[in-house]
XYZ file of N, CA, C and O in Angstrom:
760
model
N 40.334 89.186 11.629
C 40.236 88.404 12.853
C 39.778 86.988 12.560
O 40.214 86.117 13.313
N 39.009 86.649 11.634
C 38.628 85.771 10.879
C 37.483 84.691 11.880
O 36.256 84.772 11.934
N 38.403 83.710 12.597
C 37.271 82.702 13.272
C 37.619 83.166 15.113
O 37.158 82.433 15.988
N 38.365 84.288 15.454
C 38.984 84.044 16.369
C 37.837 85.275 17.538
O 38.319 86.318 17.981
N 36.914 85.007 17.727
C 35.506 85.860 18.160
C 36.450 86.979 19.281
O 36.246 88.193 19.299
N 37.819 86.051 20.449
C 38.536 87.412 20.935
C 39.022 88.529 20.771
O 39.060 89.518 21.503
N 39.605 88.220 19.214
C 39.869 89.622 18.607
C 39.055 90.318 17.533
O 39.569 90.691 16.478
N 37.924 90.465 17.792
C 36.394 90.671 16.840
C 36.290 92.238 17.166
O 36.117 93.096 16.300
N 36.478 92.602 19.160
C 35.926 93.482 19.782
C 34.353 93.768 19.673
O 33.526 93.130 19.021
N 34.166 94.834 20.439
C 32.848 94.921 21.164
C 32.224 96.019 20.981
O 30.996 95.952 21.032
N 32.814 97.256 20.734
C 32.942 98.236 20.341
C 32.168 99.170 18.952
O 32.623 98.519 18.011
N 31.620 99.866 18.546
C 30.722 100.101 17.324
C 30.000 99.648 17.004
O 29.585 98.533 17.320
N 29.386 100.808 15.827
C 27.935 100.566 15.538
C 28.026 98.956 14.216
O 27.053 98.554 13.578
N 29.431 98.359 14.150
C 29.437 97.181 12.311
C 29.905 95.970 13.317
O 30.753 95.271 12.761
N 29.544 95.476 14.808
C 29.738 94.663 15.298
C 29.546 93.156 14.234
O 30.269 92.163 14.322
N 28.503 93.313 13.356
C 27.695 91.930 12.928
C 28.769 92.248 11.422
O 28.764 91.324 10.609
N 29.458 93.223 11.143
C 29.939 93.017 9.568
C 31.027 91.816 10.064
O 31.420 91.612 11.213
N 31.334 91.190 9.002
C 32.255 90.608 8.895
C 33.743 91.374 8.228
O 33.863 92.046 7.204
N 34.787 90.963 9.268
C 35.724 91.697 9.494
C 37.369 90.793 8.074
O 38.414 91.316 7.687
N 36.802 89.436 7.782
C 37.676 88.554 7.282
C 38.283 89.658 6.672
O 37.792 90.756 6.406
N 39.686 89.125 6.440
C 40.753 89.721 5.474
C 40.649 89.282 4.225
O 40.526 88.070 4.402
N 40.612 89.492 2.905
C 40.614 89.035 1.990
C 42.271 88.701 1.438
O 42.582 87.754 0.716
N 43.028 89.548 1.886
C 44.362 89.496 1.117
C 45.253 90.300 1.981
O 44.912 91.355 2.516
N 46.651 89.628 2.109
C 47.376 90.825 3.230
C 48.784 90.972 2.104
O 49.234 89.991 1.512
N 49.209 92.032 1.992
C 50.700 92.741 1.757
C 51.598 92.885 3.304
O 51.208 93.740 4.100
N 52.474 92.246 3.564
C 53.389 92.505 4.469
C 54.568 92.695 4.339
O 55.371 91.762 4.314
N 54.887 93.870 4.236
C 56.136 94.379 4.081
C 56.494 94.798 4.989
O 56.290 95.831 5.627
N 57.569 93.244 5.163
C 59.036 93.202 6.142
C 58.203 93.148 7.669
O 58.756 93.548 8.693
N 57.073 92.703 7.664
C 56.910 92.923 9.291
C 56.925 91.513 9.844
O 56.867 90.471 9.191
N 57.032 91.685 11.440
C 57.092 90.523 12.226
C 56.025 89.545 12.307
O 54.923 90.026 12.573
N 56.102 87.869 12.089
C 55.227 86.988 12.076
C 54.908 86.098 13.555
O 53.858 85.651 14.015
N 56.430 86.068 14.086
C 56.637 85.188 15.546
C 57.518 86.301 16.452
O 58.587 86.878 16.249
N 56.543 86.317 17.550
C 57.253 87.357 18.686
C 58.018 86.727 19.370
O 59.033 87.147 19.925
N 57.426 85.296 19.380
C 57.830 84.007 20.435
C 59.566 83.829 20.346
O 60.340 83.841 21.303
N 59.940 83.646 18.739
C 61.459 83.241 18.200
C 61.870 85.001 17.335
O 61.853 84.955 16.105
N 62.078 85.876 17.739
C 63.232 86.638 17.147
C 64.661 86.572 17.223
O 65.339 87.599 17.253
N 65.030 85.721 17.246
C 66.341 85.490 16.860
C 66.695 85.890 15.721
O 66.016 85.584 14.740
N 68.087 86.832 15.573
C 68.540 87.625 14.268
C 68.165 89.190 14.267
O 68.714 90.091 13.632
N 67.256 89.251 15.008
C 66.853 91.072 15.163
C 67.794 91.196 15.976
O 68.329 90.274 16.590
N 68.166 92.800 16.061
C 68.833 93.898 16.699
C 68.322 93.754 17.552
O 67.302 93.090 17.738
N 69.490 94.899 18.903
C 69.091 95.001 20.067
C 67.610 95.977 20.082
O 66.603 95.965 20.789
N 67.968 96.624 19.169
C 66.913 98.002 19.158
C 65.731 97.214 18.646
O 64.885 97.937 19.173
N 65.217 96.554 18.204
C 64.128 95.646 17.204
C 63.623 94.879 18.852
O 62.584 95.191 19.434
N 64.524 93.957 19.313
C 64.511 93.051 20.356
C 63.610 93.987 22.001
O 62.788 93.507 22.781
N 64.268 95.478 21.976
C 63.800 96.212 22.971
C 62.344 97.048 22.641
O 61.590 97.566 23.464
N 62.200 96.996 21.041
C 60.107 97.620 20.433
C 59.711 96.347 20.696
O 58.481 96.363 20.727
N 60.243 94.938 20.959
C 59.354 93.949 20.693
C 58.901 93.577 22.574
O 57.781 93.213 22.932
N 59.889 93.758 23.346
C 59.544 93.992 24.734
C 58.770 94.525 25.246
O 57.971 93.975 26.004
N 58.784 96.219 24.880
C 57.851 97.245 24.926
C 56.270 96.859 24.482
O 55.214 97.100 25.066
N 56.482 96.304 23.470
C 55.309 95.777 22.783
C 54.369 94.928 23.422
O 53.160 95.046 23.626
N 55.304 93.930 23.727
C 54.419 92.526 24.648
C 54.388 92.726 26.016
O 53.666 92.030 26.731
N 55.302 93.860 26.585
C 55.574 93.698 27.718
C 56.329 93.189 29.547
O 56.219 93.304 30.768
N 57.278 92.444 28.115
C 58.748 92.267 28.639
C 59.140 91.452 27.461
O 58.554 91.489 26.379
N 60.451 90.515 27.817
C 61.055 89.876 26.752
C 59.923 88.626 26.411
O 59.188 88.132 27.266
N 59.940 88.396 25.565
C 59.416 87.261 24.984
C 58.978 86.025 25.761
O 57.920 85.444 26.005
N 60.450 85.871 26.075
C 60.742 84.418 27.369
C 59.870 84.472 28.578
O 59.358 83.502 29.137
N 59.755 85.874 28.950
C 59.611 86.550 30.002
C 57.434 86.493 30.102
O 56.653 86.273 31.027
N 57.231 86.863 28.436
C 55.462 86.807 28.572
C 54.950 85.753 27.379
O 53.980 85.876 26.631
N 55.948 84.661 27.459
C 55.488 83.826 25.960
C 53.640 83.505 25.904
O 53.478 82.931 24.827
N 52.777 83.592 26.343
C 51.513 83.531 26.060
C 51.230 84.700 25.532
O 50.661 84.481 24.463
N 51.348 86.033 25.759
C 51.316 87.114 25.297
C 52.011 86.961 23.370
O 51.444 86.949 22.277
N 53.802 86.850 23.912
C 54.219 86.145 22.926
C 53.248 86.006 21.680
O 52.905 86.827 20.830
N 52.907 84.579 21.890
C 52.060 83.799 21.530
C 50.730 84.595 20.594
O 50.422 84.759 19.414
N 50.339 84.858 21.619
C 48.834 85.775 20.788
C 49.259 86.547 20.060
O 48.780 86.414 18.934
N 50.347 87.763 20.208
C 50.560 88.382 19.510
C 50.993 88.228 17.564
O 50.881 89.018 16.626
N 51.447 86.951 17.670
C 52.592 86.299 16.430
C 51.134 85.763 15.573
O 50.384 84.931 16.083
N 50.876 86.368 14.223
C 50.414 86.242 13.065
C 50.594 84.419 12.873
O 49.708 83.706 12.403
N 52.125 83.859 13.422
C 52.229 82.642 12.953
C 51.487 81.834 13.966
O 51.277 80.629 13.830
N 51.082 82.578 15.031
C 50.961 81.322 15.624
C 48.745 81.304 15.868
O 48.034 80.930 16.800
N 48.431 81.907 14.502
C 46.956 82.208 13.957
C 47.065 81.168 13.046
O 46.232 80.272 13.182
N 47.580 81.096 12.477
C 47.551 80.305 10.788
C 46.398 79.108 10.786
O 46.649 78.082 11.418
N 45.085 79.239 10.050
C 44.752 78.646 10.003
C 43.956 78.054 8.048
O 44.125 78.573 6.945
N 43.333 77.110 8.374
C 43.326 76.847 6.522
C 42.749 77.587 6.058
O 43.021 77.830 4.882
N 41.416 78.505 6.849
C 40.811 79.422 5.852
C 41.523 80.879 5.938
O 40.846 81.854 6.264
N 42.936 81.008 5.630
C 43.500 82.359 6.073
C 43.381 83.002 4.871
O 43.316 82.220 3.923
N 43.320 84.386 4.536
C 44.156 85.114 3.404
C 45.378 84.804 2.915
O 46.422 84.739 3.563
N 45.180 84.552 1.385
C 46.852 84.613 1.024
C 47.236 85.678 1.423
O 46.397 86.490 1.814
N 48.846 86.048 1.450
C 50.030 86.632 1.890
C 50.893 86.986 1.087
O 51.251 85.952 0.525
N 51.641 88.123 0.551
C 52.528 88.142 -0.506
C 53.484 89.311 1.040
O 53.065 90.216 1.761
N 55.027 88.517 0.888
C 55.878 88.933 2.132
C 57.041 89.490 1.001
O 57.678 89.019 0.059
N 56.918 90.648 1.628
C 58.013 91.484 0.995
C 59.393 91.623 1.973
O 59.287 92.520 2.809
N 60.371 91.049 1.989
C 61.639 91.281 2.590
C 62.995 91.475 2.230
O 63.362 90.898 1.207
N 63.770 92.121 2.812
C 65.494 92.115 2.357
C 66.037 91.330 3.279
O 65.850 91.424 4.492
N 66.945 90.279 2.532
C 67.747 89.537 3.505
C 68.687 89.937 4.538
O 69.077 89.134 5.385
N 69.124 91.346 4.494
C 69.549 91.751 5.275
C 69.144 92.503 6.130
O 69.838 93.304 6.756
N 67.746 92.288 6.266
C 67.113 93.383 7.573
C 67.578 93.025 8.872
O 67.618 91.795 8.900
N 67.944 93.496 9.944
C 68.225 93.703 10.898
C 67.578 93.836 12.522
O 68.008 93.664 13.662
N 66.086 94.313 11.780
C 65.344 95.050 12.210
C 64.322 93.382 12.536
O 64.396 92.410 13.288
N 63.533 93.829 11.555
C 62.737 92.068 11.589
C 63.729 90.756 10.371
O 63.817 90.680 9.145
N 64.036 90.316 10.979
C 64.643 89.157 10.040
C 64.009 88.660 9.053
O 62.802 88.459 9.180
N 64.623 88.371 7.932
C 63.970 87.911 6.531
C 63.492 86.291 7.481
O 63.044 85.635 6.541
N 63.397 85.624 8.398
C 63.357 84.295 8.459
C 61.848 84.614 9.245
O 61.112 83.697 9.609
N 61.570 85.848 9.410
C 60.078 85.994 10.335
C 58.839 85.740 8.539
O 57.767 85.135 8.578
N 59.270 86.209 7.586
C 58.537 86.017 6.459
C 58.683 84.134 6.086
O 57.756 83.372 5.810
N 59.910 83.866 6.185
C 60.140 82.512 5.462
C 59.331 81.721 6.361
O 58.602 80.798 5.996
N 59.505 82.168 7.707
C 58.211 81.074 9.050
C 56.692 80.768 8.339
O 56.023 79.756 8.133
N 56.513 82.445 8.045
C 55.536 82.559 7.546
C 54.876 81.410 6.573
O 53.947 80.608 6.678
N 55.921 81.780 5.491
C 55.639 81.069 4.341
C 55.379 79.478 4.240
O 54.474 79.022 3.542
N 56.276 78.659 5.018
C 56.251 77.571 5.706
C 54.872 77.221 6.428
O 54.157 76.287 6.067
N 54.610 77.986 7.377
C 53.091 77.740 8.022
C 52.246 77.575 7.156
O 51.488 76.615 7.286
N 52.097 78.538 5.898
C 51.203 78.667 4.956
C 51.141 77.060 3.693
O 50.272 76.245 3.382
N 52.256 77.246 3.403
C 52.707 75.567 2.788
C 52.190 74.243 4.002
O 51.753 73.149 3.644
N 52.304 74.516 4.919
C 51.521 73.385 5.623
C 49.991 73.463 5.597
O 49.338 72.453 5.334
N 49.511 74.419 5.814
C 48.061 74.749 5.777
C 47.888 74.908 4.486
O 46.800 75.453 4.302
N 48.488 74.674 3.422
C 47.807 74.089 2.071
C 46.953 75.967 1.180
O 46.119 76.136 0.292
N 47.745 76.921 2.035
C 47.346 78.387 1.807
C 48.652 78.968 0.932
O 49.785 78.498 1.040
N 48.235 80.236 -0.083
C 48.786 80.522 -0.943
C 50.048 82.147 0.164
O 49.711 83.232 0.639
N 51.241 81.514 0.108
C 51.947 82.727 0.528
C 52.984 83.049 -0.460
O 53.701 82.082 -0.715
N 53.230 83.982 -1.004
C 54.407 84.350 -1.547
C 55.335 85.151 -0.882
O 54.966 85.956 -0.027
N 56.516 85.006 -1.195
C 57.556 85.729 -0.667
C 58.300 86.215 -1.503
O 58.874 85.473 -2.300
N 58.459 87.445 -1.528
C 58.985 88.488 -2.580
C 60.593 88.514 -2.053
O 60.668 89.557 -1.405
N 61.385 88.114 -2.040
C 63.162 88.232 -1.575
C 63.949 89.011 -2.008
O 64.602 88.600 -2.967
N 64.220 90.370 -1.538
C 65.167 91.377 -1.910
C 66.607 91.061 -1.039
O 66.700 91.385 0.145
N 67.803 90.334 -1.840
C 69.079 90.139 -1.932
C 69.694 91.578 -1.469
O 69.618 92.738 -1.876
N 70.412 90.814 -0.288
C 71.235 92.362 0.849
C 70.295 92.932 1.138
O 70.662 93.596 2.108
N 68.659 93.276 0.850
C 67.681 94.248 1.561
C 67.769 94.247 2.540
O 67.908 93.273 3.280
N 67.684 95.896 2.936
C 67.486 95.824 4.658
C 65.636 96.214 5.107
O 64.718 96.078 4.299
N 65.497 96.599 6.254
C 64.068 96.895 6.657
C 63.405 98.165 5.405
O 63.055 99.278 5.796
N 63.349 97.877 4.356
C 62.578 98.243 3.383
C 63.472 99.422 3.017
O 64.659 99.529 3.324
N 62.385 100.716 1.979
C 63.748 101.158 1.100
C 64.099 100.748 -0.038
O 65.108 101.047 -0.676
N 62.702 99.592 -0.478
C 63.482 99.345 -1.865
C 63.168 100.081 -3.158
O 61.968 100.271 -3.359
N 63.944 100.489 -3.989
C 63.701 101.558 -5.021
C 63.800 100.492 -6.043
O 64.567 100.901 -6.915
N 63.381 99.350 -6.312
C 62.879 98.933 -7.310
C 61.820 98.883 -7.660
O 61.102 98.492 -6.739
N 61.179 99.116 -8.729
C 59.489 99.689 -9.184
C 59.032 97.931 -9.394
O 57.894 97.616 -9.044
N 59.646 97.219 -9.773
C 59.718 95.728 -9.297
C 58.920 94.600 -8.688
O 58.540 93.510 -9.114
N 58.752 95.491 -7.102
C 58.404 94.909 -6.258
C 56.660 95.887 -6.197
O 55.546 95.523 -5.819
N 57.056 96.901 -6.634
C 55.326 97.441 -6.679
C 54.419 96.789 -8.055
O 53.227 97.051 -8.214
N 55.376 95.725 -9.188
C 54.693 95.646 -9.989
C 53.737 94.218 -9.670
O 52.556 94.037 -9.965
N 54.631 93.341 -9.007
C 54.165 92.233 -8.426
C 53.016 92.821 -6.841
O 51.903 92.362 -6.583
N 53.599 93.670 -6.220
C 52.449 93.380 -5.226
C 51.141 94.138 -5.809
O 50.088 93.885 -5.224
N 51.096 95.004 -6.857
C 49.893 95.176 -7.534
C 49.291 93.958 -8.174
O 48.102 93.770 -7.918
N 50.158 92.721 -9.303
C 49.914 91.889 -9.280
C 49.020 91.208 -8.460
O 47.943 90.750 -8.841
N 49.440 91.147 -7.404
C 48.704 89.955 -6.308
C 47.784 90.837 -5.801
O 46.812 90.104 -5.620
N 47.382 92.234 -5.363
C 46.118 92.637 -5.452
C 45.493 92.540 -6.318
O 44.445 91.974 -6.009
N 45.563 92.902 -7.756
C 44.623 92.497 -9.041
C 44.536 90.996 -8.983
O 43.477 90.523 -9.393
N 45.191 90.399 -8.673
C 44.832 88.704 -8.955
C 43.393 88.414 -7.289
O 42.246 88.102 -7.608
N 43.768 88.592 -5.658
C 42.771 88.655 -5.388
C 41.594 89.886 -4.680
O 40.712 89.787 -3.828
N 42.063 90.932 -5.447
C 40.529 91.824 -5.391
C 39.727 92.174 -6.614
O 38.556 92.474 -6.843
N 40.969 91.993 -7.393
C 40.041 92.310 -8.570
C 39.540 90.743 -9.464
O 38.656 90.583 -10.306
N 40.347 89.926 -8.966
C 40.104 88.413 -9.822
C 40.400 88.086 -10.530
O 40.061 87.092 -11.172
N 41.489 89.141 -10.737
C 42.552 88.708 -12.385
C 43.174 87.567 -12.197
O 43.608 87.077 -11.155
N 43.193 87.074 -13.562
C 44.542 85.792 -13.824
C 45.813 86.114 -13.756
O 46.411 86.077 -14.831
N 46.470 86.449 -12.733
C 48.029 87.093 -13.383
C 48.624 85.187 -12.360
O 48.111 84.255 -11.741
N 50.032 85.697 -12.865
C 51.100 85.183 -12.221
C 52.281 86.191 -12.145
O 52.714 87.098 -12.856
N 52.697 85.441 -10.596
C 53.274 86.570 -9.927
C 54.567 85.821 -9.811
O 54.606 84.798 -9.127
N 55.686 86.292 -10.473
C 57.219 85.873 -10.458
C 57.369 85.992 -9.019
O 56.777 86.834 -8.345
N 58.646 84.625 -8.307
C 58.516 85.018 -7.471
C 60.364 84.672 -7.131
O 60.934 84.244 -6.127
N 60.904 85.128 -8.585
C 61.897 85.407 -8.379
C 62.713 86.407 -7.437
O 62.113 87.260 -6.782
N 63.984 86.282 -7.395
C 64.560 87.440 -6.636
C 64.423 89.079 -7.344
O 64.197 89.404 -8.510
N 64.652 89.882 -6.171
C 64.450 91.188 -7.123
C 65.740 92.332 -6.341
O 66.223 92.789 -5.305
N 65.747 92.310 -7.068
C 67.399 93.780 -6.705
C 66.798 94.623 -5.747
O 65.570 94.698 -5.785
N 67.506 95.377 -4.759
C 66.850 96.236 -3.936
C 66.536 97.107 -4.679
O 65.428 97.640 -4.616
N 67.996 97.634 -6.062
C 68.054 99.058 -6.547
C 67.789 98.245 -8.184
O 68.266 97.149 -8.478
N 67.087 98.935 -8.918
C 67.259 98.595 -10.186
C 68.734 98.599 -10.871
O 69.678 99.336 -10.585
N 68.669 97.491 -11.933
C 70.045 97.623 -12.693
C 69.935 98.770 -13.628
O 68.925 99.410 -13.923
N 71.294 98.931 -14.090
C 70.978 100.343 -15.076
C 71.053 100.012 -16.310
O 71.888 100.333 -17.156
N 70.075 99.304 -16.386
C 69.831 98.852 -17.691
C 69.827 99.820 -18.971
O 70.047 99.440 -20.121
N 69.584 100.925 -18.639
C 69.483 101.611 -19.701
C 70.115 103.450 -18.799
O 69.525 104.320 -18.158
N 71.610 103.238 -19.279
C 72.564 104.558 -18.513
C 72.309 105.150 -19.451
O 73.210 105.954 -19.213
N 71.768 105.634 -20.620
C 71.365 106.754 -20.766
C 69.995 107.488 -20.375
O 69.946 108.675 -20.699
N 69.054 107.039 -19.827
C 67.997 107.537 -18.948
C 68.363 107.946 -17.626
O 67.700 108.894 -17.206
N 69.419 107.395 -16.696
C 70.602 108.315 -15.650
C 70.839 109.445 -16.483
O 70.101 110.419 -16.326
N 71.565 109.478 -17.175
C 72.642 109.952 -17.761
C 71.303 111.514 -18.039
O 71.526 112.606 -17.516
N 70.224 111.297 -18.783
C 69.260 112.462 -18.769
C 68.775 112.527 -17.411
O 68.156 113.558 -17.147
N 68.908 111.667 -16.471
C 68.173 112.782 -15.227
C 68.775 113.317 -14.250
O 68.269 113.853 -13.264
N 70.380 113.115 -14.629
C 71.027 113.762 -13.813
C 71.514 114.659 -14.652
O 72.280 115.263 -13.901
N 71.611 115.208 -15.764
C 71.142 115.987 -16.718
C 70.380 117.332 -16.047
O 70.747 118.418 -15.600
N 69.069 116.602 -16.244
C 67.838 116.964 -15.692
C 68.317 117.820 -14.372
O 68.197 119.031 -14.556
N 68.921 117.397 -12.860
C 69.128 117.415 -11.942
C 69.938 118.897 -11.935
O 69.618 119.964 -11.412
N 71.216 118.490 -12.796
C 71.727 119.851 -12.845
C 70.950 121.533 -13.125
O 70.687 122.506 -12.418
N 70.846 121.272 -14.138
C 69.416 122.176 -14.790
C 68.831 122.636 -13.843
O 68.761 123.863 -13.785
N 68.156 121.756 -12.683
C 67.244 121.999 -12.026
C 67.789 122.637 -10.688
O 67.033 123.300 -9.978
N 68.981 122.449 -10.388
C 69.833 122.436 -9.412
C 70.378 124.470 -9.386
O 70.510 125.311 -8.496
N 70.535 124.457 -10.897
C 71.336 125.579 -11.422
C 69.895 126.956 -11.823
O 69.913 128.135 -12.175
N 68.774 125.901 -11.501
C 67.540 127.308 -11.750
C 66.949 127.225 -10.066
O 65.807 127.471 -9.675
N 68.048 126.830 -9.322
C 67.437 126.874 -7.904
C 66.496 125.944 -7.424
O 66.124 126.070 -6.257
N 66.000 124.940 -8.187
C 65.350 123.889 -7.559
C 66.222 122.572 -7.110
O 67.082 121.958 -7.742
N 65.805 122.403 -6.067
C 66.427 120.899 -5.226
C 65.901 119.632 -5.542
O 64.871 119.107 -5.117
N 66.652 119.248 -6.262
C 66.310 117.900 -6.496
C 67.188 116.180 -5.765
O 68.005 115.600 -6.480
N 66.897 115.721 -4.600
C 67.471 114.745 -4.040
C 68.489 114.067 -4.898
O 69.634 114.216 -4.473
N 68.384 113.391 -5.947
C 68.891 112.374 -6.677
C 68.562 112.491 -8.303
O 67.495 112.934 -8.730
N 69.606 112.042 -9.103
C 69.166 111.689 -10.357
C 68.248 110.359 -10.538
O 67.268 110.446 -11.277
N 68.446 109.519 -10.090
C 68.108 108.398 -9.608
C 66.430 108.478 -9.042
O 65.722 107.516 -9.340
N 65.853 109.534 -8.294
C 64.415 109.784 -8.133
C 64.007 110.295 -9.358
O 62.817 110.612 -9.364
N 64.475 110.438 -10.167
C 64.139 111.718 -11.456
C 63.971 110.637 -12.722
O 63.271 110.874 -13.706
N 64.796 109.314 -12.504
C 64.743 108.234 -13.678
C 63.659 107.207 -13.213
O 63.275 106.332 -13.989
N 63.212 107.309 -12.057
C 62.493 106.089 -11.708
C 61.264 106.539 -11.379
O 60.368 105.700 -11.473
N 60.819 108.136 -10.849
C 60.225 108.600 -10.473
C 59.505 108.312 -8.981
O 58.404 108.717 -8.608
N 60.411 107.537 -8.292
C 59.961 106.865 -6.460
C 61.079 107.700 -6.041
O 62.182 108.116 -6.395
N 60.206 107.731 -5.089
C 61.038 108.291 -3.522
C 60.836 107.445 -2.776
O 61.266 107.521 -1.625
C-alpha cells in the first residue's frame, strides 16, 4: 500500500507493521482498468464485474483500481512477465507499466514471451530470471537479469533428451501409468 494510508485498512491485530512491498512478480496481470483496449470480450466483461460497470461508465473507480495510476518514486521494482499474444490482458498493460516506471526513475523489467498468450509458458527460462530478480532484491544478490526475448516453448536444443522421454512415456504408458506429454518428462514443468 506503501504511502497511500486508504488502502492500509483498519482491521487486525499488525495495524502499525509496515505493509511496503519490497518486490512484485506480475505475471501477465492488468496495470490500467481505465485503457483496456486489445482485451477480449470475456477479459472486458471480469473487468466490468470487477469495477462495477464498464470502465467509461466508473472511471474514478477505474482509476483507483489501476496499479498504473499508483506509480510513485518510492515503488517496488517490477519484473512483468507477458506473451504478446494474450488476449486476455494485453502485453501493452505491462509495457504502460514499464513506461510509468522509466519516468519515475524506478527499476521495471519486462520479461516478453513472442506469440505468448495469458501465461502457460513451459520455458524453465522465465523461472530462471524471475528467481533472478528475487535473489537480486530479497536476498541482495548481484545478478543481472537478461531481458531478452524468451520462447514460450523451449527450443529442442538437444532432440535426444525428447527423444528419451518420450521413450520414457511409452514404457510408462505400456506399464499402465499416464503420463501427459514427453515434453513434461524432458523439462520436468507442468
Amino acid at each position: 500500500t506503501g504511502d497511500v494510508a486508504d488502502l492500509e485498512g483498519s482491521l487486525g491485530e499488525h495495524r502499525g507493521v509496515d505493509s511496503r512491498v519490497v518486490c512484485v512478480v506480475n505475471q501477465f496481470g492488468p496495470t490500467d482498468f481505465i485503457d483496456i483496449d486489445g482485451a477480449n470480450d470475456a477479459a472486458k466483461g471480469m473487468v466490468a464485474k470487477l469495477l462495477g460497470g464498464p470502465p467509461a461508465d466508473v472511471p474514478d473507480v477505474a482509476r483507483a483500481a489501476s496499479p498504473l495510476a499508483h506509480v510513485t518514486k518510492d515503488d517496488a521494482p517490477v519484473i512483468c512477465i507477458h506473451g504478446t499474444a494474450d488476449q486476455l490482458v494485453p502485453y501493452s498493460q505491462s509495457t504502460k507499466l514499464d513506461k510509468a516506471y522509466e519516468q519515475a526513475g524506478l527499476e521495471c523489467i519486462v520479461l516478453t514471451i513472442p506469440d505468448g498468450g495469458h501465461g502457460g509458458f513451459r520455458n524453465p527460462e522465465v523461472n530462471v530470471r524471475t528467481m533472478q530478480f528475487l535473489d537480486k532484491h530479497l536476498r541482495g544478490k548481484d545478478v543481472t537479469i537478461s531481458e531478452e526475448p524468451i520462447p514460450a516453448t523451449p527450443a529442442l536444443a538437444n532432440v535426444h533428451l525428447f527423444q528419451q522421454a518420450y521413450a520414457l512415456e511409452a514404457g510408462a504408458n505400456q506399464a499402465g501409468i499416464v503420463v501427459s506429454n514427453g515434453a513434461d518428462l524432458a523439462t520436468g514443468i507442468r
